[in-house]
């Protein structure tokens, strides 16, 4: 195996013996000057093929122990899910876990509005999510709430859909493109469509559009968080209101405040780093 580019001290882009590119994890493999050959493959702990380029930045943003937790969860999920999973799920799940822990540390308690749907439609994936929360809490010595299982389950649902090349319909693509344009126009930004944050935003919108039903009002335990976000992120909130009106006019469906809360978070996170230009 040949190391061709260092990501950090323990992660590198490599070429296998057939010339195929992959991401390799291994203690210290990023230390030597590249390019170089790794003759002792025992130094490699994990390898990943077909990783999207827009996920590369995560390798420097997320602690390695979070990647290892994510990888073990995916290993377990593969024993329970019949469909093949997209290779990027380890990275997107690691990002989700990292974000969940950050919210936990900031005491941002948010209940998932679509837990009921998952319990009836995706029982296997939700059970994986529940076991994952227990595993994360044990490994990190924290107490993530069990409703985080729904967010984890969504990553496996999306990974299955992506592998079947059934990400969204043509109509969904148009709606998401329209909404993206609204965000750019209202916030006066240019969004990097190849960034991971945008990919994450699109994934959220895809699931939101698949539900197309708002049968729950905002829960009381989320009300304080909703009011806090409205004050803390006034521009993303106003943008989310415009998106809710667009969805109401074009899809004849009104987003609940619970769903609006999540939309505010995603809009704010979409432009939180280098993913957009003011």
PDB file of C-alpha atoms in Angstrom:
ATOM      1  CA  UNK A   1       0.000   0.000   0.000  1.00  0.00           C
ATOM      2  CA  UNK A   2       1.305   3.438  -0.946  1.00  0.00           C
ATOM      3  CA  UNK A   3       0.626   6.581   1.087  1.00  0.00           C
ATOM      4  CA  UNK A   4       0.163   9.493  -1.328  1.00  0.00           C
ATOM      5  CA  UNK A   5      -1.257  12.246   0.888  1.00  0.00           C
ATOM      6  CA  UNK A   6      -1.282  12.956   4.595  1.00  0.00           C
ATOM      7  CA  UNK A   7      -4.586  13.990   6.203  1.00  0.00           C
ATOM      8  CA  UNK A   8      -3.214  14.051   9.747  1.00  0.00           C
ATOM      9  CA  UNK A   9      -0.735  12.022  11.771  1.00  0.00           C
ATOM     10  CA  UNK A  10      -2.964   8.953  11.866  1.00  0.00           C
ATOM     11  CA  UNK A  11      -5.001   9.240   8.651  1.00  0.00           C
ATOM     12  CA  UNK A  12      -3.820   9.274   5.039  1.00  0.00           C
ATOM     13  CA  UNK A  13      -4.998   8.841   1.454  1.00  0.00           C
ATOM     14  CA  UNK A  14      -3.440   5.726  -0.039  1.00  0.00           C
ATOM     15  CA  UNK A  15      -3.338   3.573  -3.156  1.00  0.00           C
ATOM     16  CA  UNK A  16      -3.792  -0.178  -2.867  1.00  0.00           C
ATOM     17  CA  UNK A  17      -1.914  -2.716  -4.980  1.00  0.00           C
ATOM     18  CA  UNK A  18      -4.471  -2.278  -7.768  1.00  0.00           C
ATOM     19  CA  UNK A  19      -4.071   1.494  -7.837  1.00  0.00           C
ATOM     20  CA  UNK A  20      -7.447   2.178  -6.187  1.00  0.00           C
ATOM     21  CA  UNK A  21      -7.637   5.158  -3.843  1.00  0.00           C
ATOM     22  CA  UNK A  22      -8.722   4.702  -0.247  1.00  0.00           C
ATOM     23  CA  UNK A  23      -8.657   6.360   3.169  1.00  0.00           C
ATOM     24  CA  UNK A  24      -6.507   4.531   5.726  1.00  0.00           C
ATOM     25  CA  UNK A  25      -6.466   4.892   9.505  1.00  0.00           C
ATOM     26  CA  UNK A  26      -3.372   3.787  11.374  1.00  0.00           C
ATOM     27  CA  UNK A  27      -1.199   4.958  14.253  1.00  0.00           C
ATOM     28  CA  UNK A  28       1.469   7.318  12.897  1.00  0.00           C
ATOM     29  CA  UNK A  29       0.967   6.579   9.184  1.00  0.00           C
ATOM     30  CA  UNK A  30       0.926  10.315   8.468  1.00  0.00           C
ATOM     31  CA  UNK A  31       4.311  10.995  10.063  1.00  0.00           C
ATOM     32  CA  UNK A  32       6.750   9.947   7.270  1.00  0.00           C
ATOM     33  CA  UNK A  33       7.338  12.082   4.218  1.00  0.00           C
ATOM     34  CA  UNK A  34       4.936  11.159   1.415  1.00  0.00           C
ATOM     35  CA  UNK A  35       4.786   9.344  -0.891  1.00  0.00           C
ATOM     36  CA  UNK A  36       6.033   6.156   0.738  1.00  0.00           C
ATOM     37  CA  UNK A  37       5.177   2.453   0.869  1.00  0.00           C
ATOM     38  CA  UNK A  38       3.612   0.766   3.898  1.00  0.00           C
ATOM     39  CA  UNK A  39       5.043  -2.740   3.997  1.00  0.00           C
ATOM     40  CA  UNK A  40       3.627  -3.730   7.379  1.00  0.00           C
ATOM     41  CA  UNK A  41      -0.141  -3.695   6.861  1.00  0.00           C
ATOM     42  CA  UNK A  42      -0.659  -4.420  10.566  1.00  0.00           C
ATOM     43  CA  UNK A  43      -0.140  -0.680  11.031  1.00  0.00           C
ATOM     44  CA  UNK A  44      -3.464  -0.091   9.248  1.00  0.00           C
ATOM     45  CA  UNK A  45      -6.484  -0.306  11.545  1.00  0.00           C
ATOM     46  CA  UNK A  46      -9.243   0.568   9.050  1.00  0.00           C
ATOM     47  CA  UNK A  47      -9.648   1.369   5.356  1.00  0.00           C
ATOM     48  CA  UNK A  48     -12.472   3.041   3.433  1.00  0.00           C
ATOM     49  CA  UNK A  49     -13.062   3.092  -0.316  1.00  0.00           C
ATOM     50  CA  UNK A  50     -15.272   5.480  -2.258  1.00  0.00           C
ATOM     51  CA  UNK A  51     -15.251   8.306   0.292  1.00  0.00           C
ATOM     52  CA  UNK A  52     -16.708  11.556  -1.084  1.00  0.00           C
ATOM     53  CA  UNK A  53     -14.211  14.407  -1.363  1.00  0.00           C
ATOM     54  CA  UNK A  54     -16.523  16.754   0.552  1.00  0.00           C
ATOM     55  CA  UNK A  55     -16.098  14.567   3.641  1.00  0.00           C
ATOM     56  CA  UNK A  56     -12.315  14.953   3.823  1.00  0.00           C
ATOM     57  CA  UNK A  57     -12.433  18.036   6.061  1.00  0.00           C
ATOM     58  CA  UNK A  58     -14.186  15.978   8.738  1.00  0.00           C
ATOM     59  CA  UNK A  59     -11.009  13.972   9.230  1.00  0.00           C
ATOM     60  CA  UNK A  60      -9.365  16.983  10.846  1.00  0.00           C
ATOM     61  CA  UNK A  61     -12.463  18.321  12.601  1.00  0.00           C
ATOM     62  CA  UNK A  62     -13.663  15.223  14.447  1.00  0.00           C
ATOM     63  CA  UNK A  63     -11.664  13.420  17.184  1.00  0.00           C
ATOM     64  CA  UNK A  64     -10.369  10.001  16.167  1.00  0.00           C
ATOM     65  CA  UNK A  65     -12.130   8.245  19.030  1.00  0.00           C
ATOM     66  CA  UNK A  66     -15.453   9.461  17.595  1.00  0.00           C
ATOM     67  CA  UNK A  67     -14.550   7.907  14.232  1.00  0.00           C
ATOM     68  CA  UNK A  68     -13.736   4.646  15.991  1.00  0.00           C
ATOM     69  CA  UNK A  69     -17.077   4.698  17.833  1.00  0.00           C
ATOM     70  CA  UNK A  70     -18.854   5.385  14.534  1.00  0.00           C
ATOM     71  CA  UNK A  71     -16.973   2.565  12.785  1.00  0.00           C
ATOM     72  CA  UNK A  72     -17.943   0.041  15.468  1.00  0.00           C
ATOM     73  CA  UNK A  73     -21.584   1.118  15.273  1.00  0.00           C
ATOM     74  CA  UNK A  74     -21.525   0.662  11.480  1.00  0.00           C
ATOM     75  CA  UNK A  75     -19.900  -2.764  11.920  1.00  0.00           C
ATOM     76  CA  UNK A  76     -22.803  -3.755  14.156  1.00  0.00           C
ATOM     77  CA  UNK A  77     -25.391  -2.242  11.796  1.00  0.00           C
ATOM     78  CA  UNK A  78     -24.067  -4.335   8.903  1.00  0.00           C
ATOM     79  CA  UNK A  79     -24.983  -7.493  10.847  1.00  0.00           C
ATOM     80  CA  UNK A  80     -28.606  -6.306  11.159  1.00  0.00           C
ATOM     81  CA  UNK A  81     -29.363  -4.448   7.908  1.00  0.00           C
ATOM     82  CA  UNK A  82     -29.888  -6.555   4.787  1.00  0.00           C
ATOM     83  CA  UNK A  83     -29.311  -3.734   2.288  1.00  0.00           C
ATOM     84  CA  UNK A  84     -25.786  -2.650   1.453  1.00  0.00           C
ATOM     85  CA  UNK A  85     -24.735   0.599   3.137  1.00  0.00           C
ATOM     86  CA  UNK A  86     -23.072   3.531   1.430  1.00  0.00           C
ATOM     87  CA  UNK A  87     -19.367   3.705   2.360  1.00  0.00           C
ATOM     88  CA  UNK A  88     -19.702   7.310   3.529  1.00  0.00           C
ATOM     89  CA  UNK A  89     -21.980   6.418   6.443  1.00  0.00           C
ATOM     90  CA  UNK A  90     -19.051   6.050   8.881  1.00  0.00           C
ATOM     91  CA  UNK A  91     -18.087   9.676   8.239  1.00  0.00           C
ATOM     92  CA  UNK A  92     -21.579  11.196   8.263  1.00  0.00           C
ATOM     93  CA  UNK A  93     -22.461   9.232  11.411  1.00  0.00           C
ATOM     94  CA  UNK A  94     -19.241  10.380  13.125  1.00  0.00           C
ATOM     95  CA  UNK A  95     -20.195  13.970  12.340  1.00  0.00           C
ATOM     96  CA  UNK A  96     -23.670  13.408  13.779  1.00  0.00           C
ATOM     97  CA  UNK A  97     -22.283  11.855  16.970  1.00  0.00           C
ATOM     98  CA  UNK A  98     -19.772  14.693  17.361  1.00  0.00           C
ATOM     99  CA  UNK A  99     -22.538  17.279  16.944  1.00  0.00           C
ATOM    100  CA  UNK A 100     -24.797  15.410  19.396  1.00  0.00           C
ATOM    101  CA  UNK A 101     -22.040  15.408  22.025  1.00  0.00           C
ATOM    102  CA  UNK A 102     -21.434  19.134  21.475  1.00  0.00           C
ATOM    103  CA  UNK A 103     -25.146  19.802  21.978  1.00  0.00           C
ATOM    104  CA  UNK A 104     -25.095  17.653  25.117  1.00  0.00           C
ATOM    105  CA  UNK A 105     -22.130  19.605  26.512  1.00  0.00           C
ATOM    106  CA  UNK A 106     -24.006  22.874  25.861  1.00  0.00           C
ATOM    107  CA  UNK A 107     -27.151  21.438  27.486  1.00  0.00           C
ATOM    108  CA  UNK A 108     -29.088  21.803  24.221  1.00  0.00           C
ATOM    109  CA  UNK A 109     -31.810  19.202  24.743  1.00  0.00           C
ATOM    110  CA  UNK A 110     -33.906  18.723  21.607  1.00  0.00           C
ATOM    111  CA  UNK A 111     -36.494  15.998  21.115  1.00  0.00           C
ATOM    112  CA  UNK A 112     -36.707  14.341  17.716  1.00  0.00           C
ATOM    113  CA  UNK A 113     -40.096  15.100  16.079  1.00  0.00           C
ATOM    114  CA  UNK A 114     -40.217  12.003  13.848  1.00  0.00           C
ATOM    115  CA  UNK A 115     -39.560   9.244  16.393  1.00  0.00           C
ATOM    116  CA  UNK A 116     -43.097   7.880  15.935  1.00  0.00           C
ATOM    117  CA  UNK A 117     -42.535   7.433  12.191  1.00  0.00           C
ATOM    118  CA  UNK A 118     -39.314   5.495  12.700  1.00  0.00           C
ATOM    119  CA  UNK A 119     -40.809   3.154  15.276  1.00  0.00           C
ATOM    120  CA  UNK A 120     -43.374   1.979  12.737  1.00  0.00           C
ATOM    121  CA  UNK A 121     -41.465   2.233   9.456  1.00  0.00           C
ATOM    122  CA  UNK A 122     -37.831   1.505  10.327  1.00  0.00           C
ATOM    123  CA  UNK A 123     -37.850  -0.723  13.397  1.00  0.00           C
ATOM    124  CA  UNK A 124     -34.431  -2.294  12.711  1.00  0.00           C
ATOM    125  CA  UNK A 125     -32.667   1.014  12.125  1.00  0.00           C
ATOM    126  CA  UNK A 126     -34.218   2.552  15.249  1.00  0.00           C
ATOM    127  CA  UNK A 127     -33.113  -0.423  17.358  1.00  0.00           C
ATOM    128  CA  UNK A 128     -29.576   0.096  16.034  1.00  0.00           C
ATOM    129  CA  UNK A 129     -29.890   3.733  17.043  1.00  0.00           C
ATOM    130  CA  UNK A 130     -30.949   2.821  20.569  1.00  0.00           C
ATOM    131  CA  UNK A 131     -28.058   0.400  21.012  1.00  0.00           C
ATOM    132  CA  UNK A 132     -25.736   3.051  19.610  1.00  0.00           C
ATOM    133  CA  UNK A 133     -26.787   5.625  22.215  1.00  0.00           C
ATOM    134  CA  UNK A 134     -26.031   3.125  25.001  1.00  0.00           C
ATOM    135  CA  UNK A 135     -22.648   2.366  23.415  1.00  0.00           C
ATOM    136  CA  UNK A 136     -21.739   6.059  22.984  1.00  0.00           C
ATOM    137  CA  UNK A 137     -22.702   6.885  26.556  1.00  0.00           C
ATOM    138  CA  UNK A 138     -20.582   4.028  27.884  1.00  0.00           C
ATOM    139  CA  UNK A 139     -17.544   4.937  25.778  1.00  0.00           C
ATOM    140  CA  UNK A 140     -17.683   8.684  26.467  1.00  0.00           C
ATOM    141  CA  UNK A 141     -19.009   8.584  30.035  1.00  0.00           C
ATOM    142  CA  UNK A 142     -21.944  10.842  29.165  1.00  0.00           C
ATOM    143  CA  UNK A 143     -25.745  10.617  29.165  1.00  0.00           C
ATOM    144  CA  UNK A 144     -27.102  11.341  25.692  1.00  0.00           C
ATOM    145  CA  UNK A 145     -30.912  11.014  25.780  1.00  0.00           C
ATOM    146  CA  UNK A 146     -32.417   7.955  24.142  1.00  0.00           C
ATOM    147  CA  UNK A 147     -34.253  10.121  21.563  1.00  0.00           C
ATOM    148  CA  UNK A 148     -30.845  10.616  19.876  1.00  0.00           C
ATOM    149  CA  UNK A 149     -31.455   7.101  18.546  1.00  0.00           C
ATOM    150  CA  UNK A 150     -33.768   8.568  15.898  1.00  0.00           C
ATOM    151  CA  UNK A 151     -31.056  10.802  14.450  1.00  0.00           C
ATOM    152  CA  UNK A 152     -28.636   7.869  14.286  1.00  0.00           C
ATOM    153  CA  UNK A 153     -31.282   5.680  12.653  1.00  0.00           C
ATOM    154  CA  UNK A 154     -31.771   8.288   9.927  1.00  0.00           C
ATOM    155  CA  UNK A 155     -28.136   7.992   8.884  1.00  0.00           C
ATOM    156  CA  UNK A 156     -28.566   4.293   8.185  1.00  0.00           C
ATOM    157  CA  UNK A 157     -31.868   4.870   6.368  1.00  0.00           C
ATOM    158  CA  UNK A 158     -30.177   7.466   4.162  1.00  0.00           C
ATOM    159  CA  UNK A 159     -27.141   5.212   3.635  1.00  0.00           C
ATOM    160  CA  UNK A 160     -29.440   2.450   2.372  1.00  0.00           C
ATOM    161  CA  UNK A 161     -31.285   4.815   0.042  1.00  0.00           C
ATOM    162  CA  UNK A 162     -28.063   6.283  -1.342  1.00  0.00           C
ATOM    163  CA  UNK A 163     -26.677   2.841  -2.117  1.00  0.00           C
ATOM    164  CA  UNK A 164     -29.847   2.047  -4.061  1.00  0.00           C
ATOM    165  CA  UNK A 165     -29.427   5.326  -5.972  1.00  0.00           C
ATOM    166  CA  UNK A 166     -32.832   6.384  -4.764  1.00  0.00           C
ATOM    167  CA  UNK A 167     -31.863   9.571  -2.988  1.00  0.00           C
ATOM    168  CA  UNK A 168     -34.711  11.790  -4.147  1.00  0.00           C
ATOM    169  CA  UNK A 169     -37.131  12.425  -6.941  1.00  0.00           C
ATOM    170  CA  UNK A 170     -36.837  15.062  -9.647  1.00  0.00           C
ATOM    171  CA  UNK A 171     -39.513  17.106  -7.857  1.00  0.00           C
ATOM    172  CA  UNK A 172     -37.590  16.924  -4.584  1.00  0.00           C
ATOM    173  CA  UNK A 173     -34.450  18.127  -6.346  1.00  0.00           C
ATOM    174  CA  UNK A 174     -36.304  21.159  -7.651  1.00  0.00           C
ATOM    175  CA  UNK A 175     -37.762  21.966  -4.233  1.00  0.00           C
ATOM    176  CA  UNK A 176     -34.349  21.696  -2.571  1.00  0.00           C
ATOM    177  CA  UNK A 177     -32.771  23.834  -5.294  1.00  0.00           C
ATOM    178  CA  UNK A 178     -35.485  26.464  -4.808  1.00  0.00           C
ATOM    179  CA  UNK A 179     -34.991  26.447  -1.046  1.00  0.00           C
ATOM    180  CA  UNK A 180     -31.218  26.706  -1.431  1.00  0.00           C
ATOM    181  CA  UNK A 181     -31.718  29.729  -3.664  1.00  0.00           C
ATOM    182  CA  UNK A 182     -33.982  31.302  -1.063  1.00  0.00           C
ATOM    183  CA  UNK A 183     -31.321  30.875   1.632  1.00  0.00           C
ATOM    184  CA  UNK A 184     -28.645  32.405  -0.611  1.00  0.00           C
ATOM    185  CA  UNK A 185     -30.851  35.346  -1.531  1.00  0.00           C
ATOM    186  CA  UNK A 186     -32.159  36.107   1.948  1.00  0.00           C
ATOM    187  CA  UNK A 187     -28.841  35.692   3.783  1.00  0.00           C
ATOM    188  CA  UNK A 188     -26.869  37.244   0.899  1.00  0.00           C
ATOM    189  CA  UNK A 189     -24.434  34.343   0.655  1.00  0.00           C
ATOM    190  CA  UNK A 190     -23.090  31.930  -1.933  1.00  0.00           C
ATOM    191  CA  UNK A 191     -23.280  28.330  -0.728  1.00  0.00           C
ATOM    192  CA  UNK A 192     -20.582  25.835  -1.666  1.00  0.00           C
ATOM    193  CA  UNK A 193     -22.669  23.016  -3.148  1.00  0.00           C
ATOM    194  CA  UNK A 194     -19.759  20.572  -2.811  1.00  0.00           C
ATOM    195  CA  UNK A 195     -19.312  21.105   0.925  1.00  0.00           C
ATOM    196  CA  UNK A 196     -20.226  18.499   3.500  1.00  0.00           C
ATOM    197  CA  UNK A 197     -22.451  20.935   5.386  1.00  0.00           C
ATOM    198  CA  UNK A 198     -24.539  21.399   2.245  1.00  0.00           C
ATOM    199  CA  UNK A 199     -24.690  17.644   1.687  1.00  0.00           C
ATOM    200  CA  UNK A 200     -25.916  17.273   5.264  1.00  0.00           C
ATOM    201  CA  UNK A 201     -28.529  19.994   4.700  1.00  0.00           C
ATOM    202  CA  UNK A 202     -29.770  18.239   1.546  1.00  0.00           C
ATOM    203  CA  UNK A 203     -30.059  14.952   3.441  1.00  0.00           C
ATOM    204  CA  UNK A 204     -32.173  16.638   6.104  1.00  0.00           C
ATOM    205  CA  UNK A 205     -34.430  18.202   3.465  1.00  0.00           C
ATOM    206  CA  UNK A 206     -34.809  14.878   1.650  1.00  0.00           C
ATOM    207  CA  UNK A 207     -36.145  13.180   4.750  1.00  0.00           C
ATOM    208  CA  UNK A 208     -38.329  16.155   5.627  1.00  0.00           C
ATOM    209  CA  UNK A 209     -39.913  16.053   2.153  1.00  0.00           C
ATOM    210  CA  UNK A 210     -40.466  12.305   2.377  1.00  0.00           C
ATOM    211  CA  UNK A 211     -42.504  12.747   5.534  1.00  0.00           C
ATOM    212  CA  UNK A 212     -44.712  15.556   4.203  1.00  0.00           C
ATOM    213  CA  UNK A 213     -46.876  15.502   7.277  1.00  0.00           C
ATOM    214  CA  UNK A 214     -46.863  17.673  10.381  1.00  0.00           C
ATOM    215  CA  UNK A 215     -48.938  15.872  12.945  1.00  0.00           C
ATOM    216  CA  UNK A 216     -47.192  17.044  16.127  1.00  0.00           C
ATOM    217  CA  UNK A 217     -47.035  20.479  17.688  1.00  0.00           C
ATOM    218  CA  UNK A 218     -43.837  21.645  19.351  1.00  0.00           C
ATOM    219  CA  UNK A 219     -43.324  19.720  22.594  1.00  0.00           C
ATOM    220  CA  UNK A 220     -43.131  21.659  25.842  1.00  0.00           C
ATOM    221  CA  UNK A 221     -39.593  20.489  26.608  1.00  0.00           C
ATOM    222  CA  UNK A 222     -38.461  21.920  23.249  1.00  0.00           C
ATOM    223  CA  UNK A 223     -40.298  25.235  23.627  1.00  0.00           C
ATOM    224  CA  UNK A 224     -37.513  26.909  25.593  1.00  0.00           C
ATOM    225  CA  UNK A 225     -34.945  25.722  23.052  1.00  0.00           C
ATOM    226  CA  UNK A 226     -37.087  27.028  20.202  1.00  0.00           C
ATOM    227  CA  UNK A 227     -37.409  30.449  21.840  1.00  0.00           C
ATOM    228  CA  UNK A 228     -33.664  30.500  22.502  1.00  0.00           C
ATOM    229  CA  UNK A 229     -32.812  29.714  18.870  1.00  0.00           C
ATOM    230  CA  UNK A 230     -35.195  32.385  17.594  1.00  0.00           C
ATOM    231  CA  UNK A 231     -33.326  34.983  19.660  1.00  0.00           C
ATOM    232  CA  UNK A 232     -29.849  33.582  19.013  1.00  0.00           C
ATOM    233  CA  UNK A 233     -30.227  33.077  15.250  1.00  0.00           C
ATOM    234  CA  UNK A 234     -32.732  35.717  14.034  1.00  0.00           C
ATOM    235  CA  UNK A 235     -31.644  35.615  10.381  1.00  0.00           C
ATOM    236  CA  UNK A 236     -31.790  31.793  10.025  1.00  0.00           C
ATOM    237  CA  UNK A 237     -35.169  31.953  11.809  1.00  0.00           C
ATOM    238  CA  UNK A 238     -36.583  34.482   9.344  1.00  0.00           C
ATOM    239  CA  UNK A 239     -35.188  32.396   6.497  1.00  0.00           C
ATOM    240  CA  UNK A 240     -36.833  29.269   7.929  1.00  0.00           C
ATOM    241  CA  UNK A 241     -40.175  31.127   8.070  1.00  0.00           C
ATOM    242  CA  UNK A 242     -39.871  31.944   4.354  1.00  0.00           C
ATOM    243  CA  UNK A 243     -39.094  28.303   3.612  1.00  0.00           C
ATOM    244  CA  UNK A 244     -42.122  27.199   5.641  1.00  0.00           C
ATOM    245  CA  UNK A 245     -44.292  29.558   3.581  1.00  0.00           C
ATOM    246  CA  UNK A 246     -42.772  28.221   0.337  1.00  0.00           C
ATOM    247  CA  UNK A 247     -43.543  24.632   1.383  1.00  0.00           C
ATOM    248  CA  UNK A 248     -47.064  25.613   2.397  1.00  0.00           C
ATOM    249  CA  UNK A 249     -47.738  27.341  -0.940  1.00  0.00           C
ATOM    250  CA  UNK A 250     -46.118  24.712  -3.173  1.00  0.00           C
ATOM    251  CA  UNK A 251     -46.683  21.454  -1.300  1.00  0.00           C
ATOM    252  CA  UNK A 252     -49.813  22.398   0.663  1.00  0.00           C
ATOM    253  CA  UNK A 253     -48.107  21.310   3.849  1.00  0.00           C
ATOM    254  CA  UNK A 254     -47.330  23.429   6.917  1.00  0.00           C
ATOM    255  CA  UNK A 255     -44.170  22.668   8.881  1.00  0.00           C
ATOM    256  CA  UNK A 256     -44.659  22.365  12.621  1.00  0.00           C
ATOM    257  CA  UNK A 257     -42.602  24.493  14.996  1.00  0.00           C
ATOM    258  CA  UNK A 258     -40.773  21.289  15.923  1.00  0.00           C
ATOM    259  CA  UNK A 259     -39.673  20.854  12.313  1.00  0.00           C
ATOM    260  CA  UNK A 260     -38.942  24.571  12.057  1.00  0.00           C
ATOM    261  CA  UNK A 261     -36.557  24.263  15.015  1.00  0.00           C
ATOM    262  CA  UNK A 262     -34.486  21.678  13.158  1.00  0.00           C
ATOM    263  CA  UNK A 263     -34.552  23.770  10.001  1.00  0.00           C
ATOM    264  CA  UNK A 264     -33.119  26.770  11.884  1.00  0.00           C
ATOM    265  CA  UNK A 265     -30.275  24.611  13.194  1.00  0.00           C
ATOM    266  CA  UNK A 266     -29.461  23.290   9.722  1.00  0.00           C
ATOM    267  CA  UNK A 267     -29.583  26.705   8.057  1.00  0.00           C
ATOM    268  CA  UNK A 268     -27.274  28.153  10.701  1.00  0.00           C
ATOM    269  CA  UNK A 269     -24.882  25.208  10.505  1.00  0.00           C
ATOM    270  CA  UNK A 270     -24.935  25.302   6.717  1.00  0.00           C
ATOM    271  CA  UNK A 271     -23.139  28.661   6.778  1.00  0.00           C
ATOM    272  CA  UNK A 272     -21.221  28.330  10.024  1.00  0.00           C
ATOM    273  CA  UNK A 273     -17.794  27.718   8.508  1.00  0.00           C
ATOM    274  CA  UNK A 274     -16.213  28.033   5.097  1.00  0.00           C
ATOM    275  CA  UNK A 275     -19.162  26.579   3.228  1.00  0.00           C
ATOM    276  CA  UNK A 276     -20.460  29.949   2.075  1.00  0.00           C
ATOM    277  CA  UNK A 277     -19.108  33.297   1.002  1.00  0.00           C
ATOM    278  CA  UNK A 278     -20.619  36.498   2.309  1.00  0.00           C
TER     279      UNK A 278
END
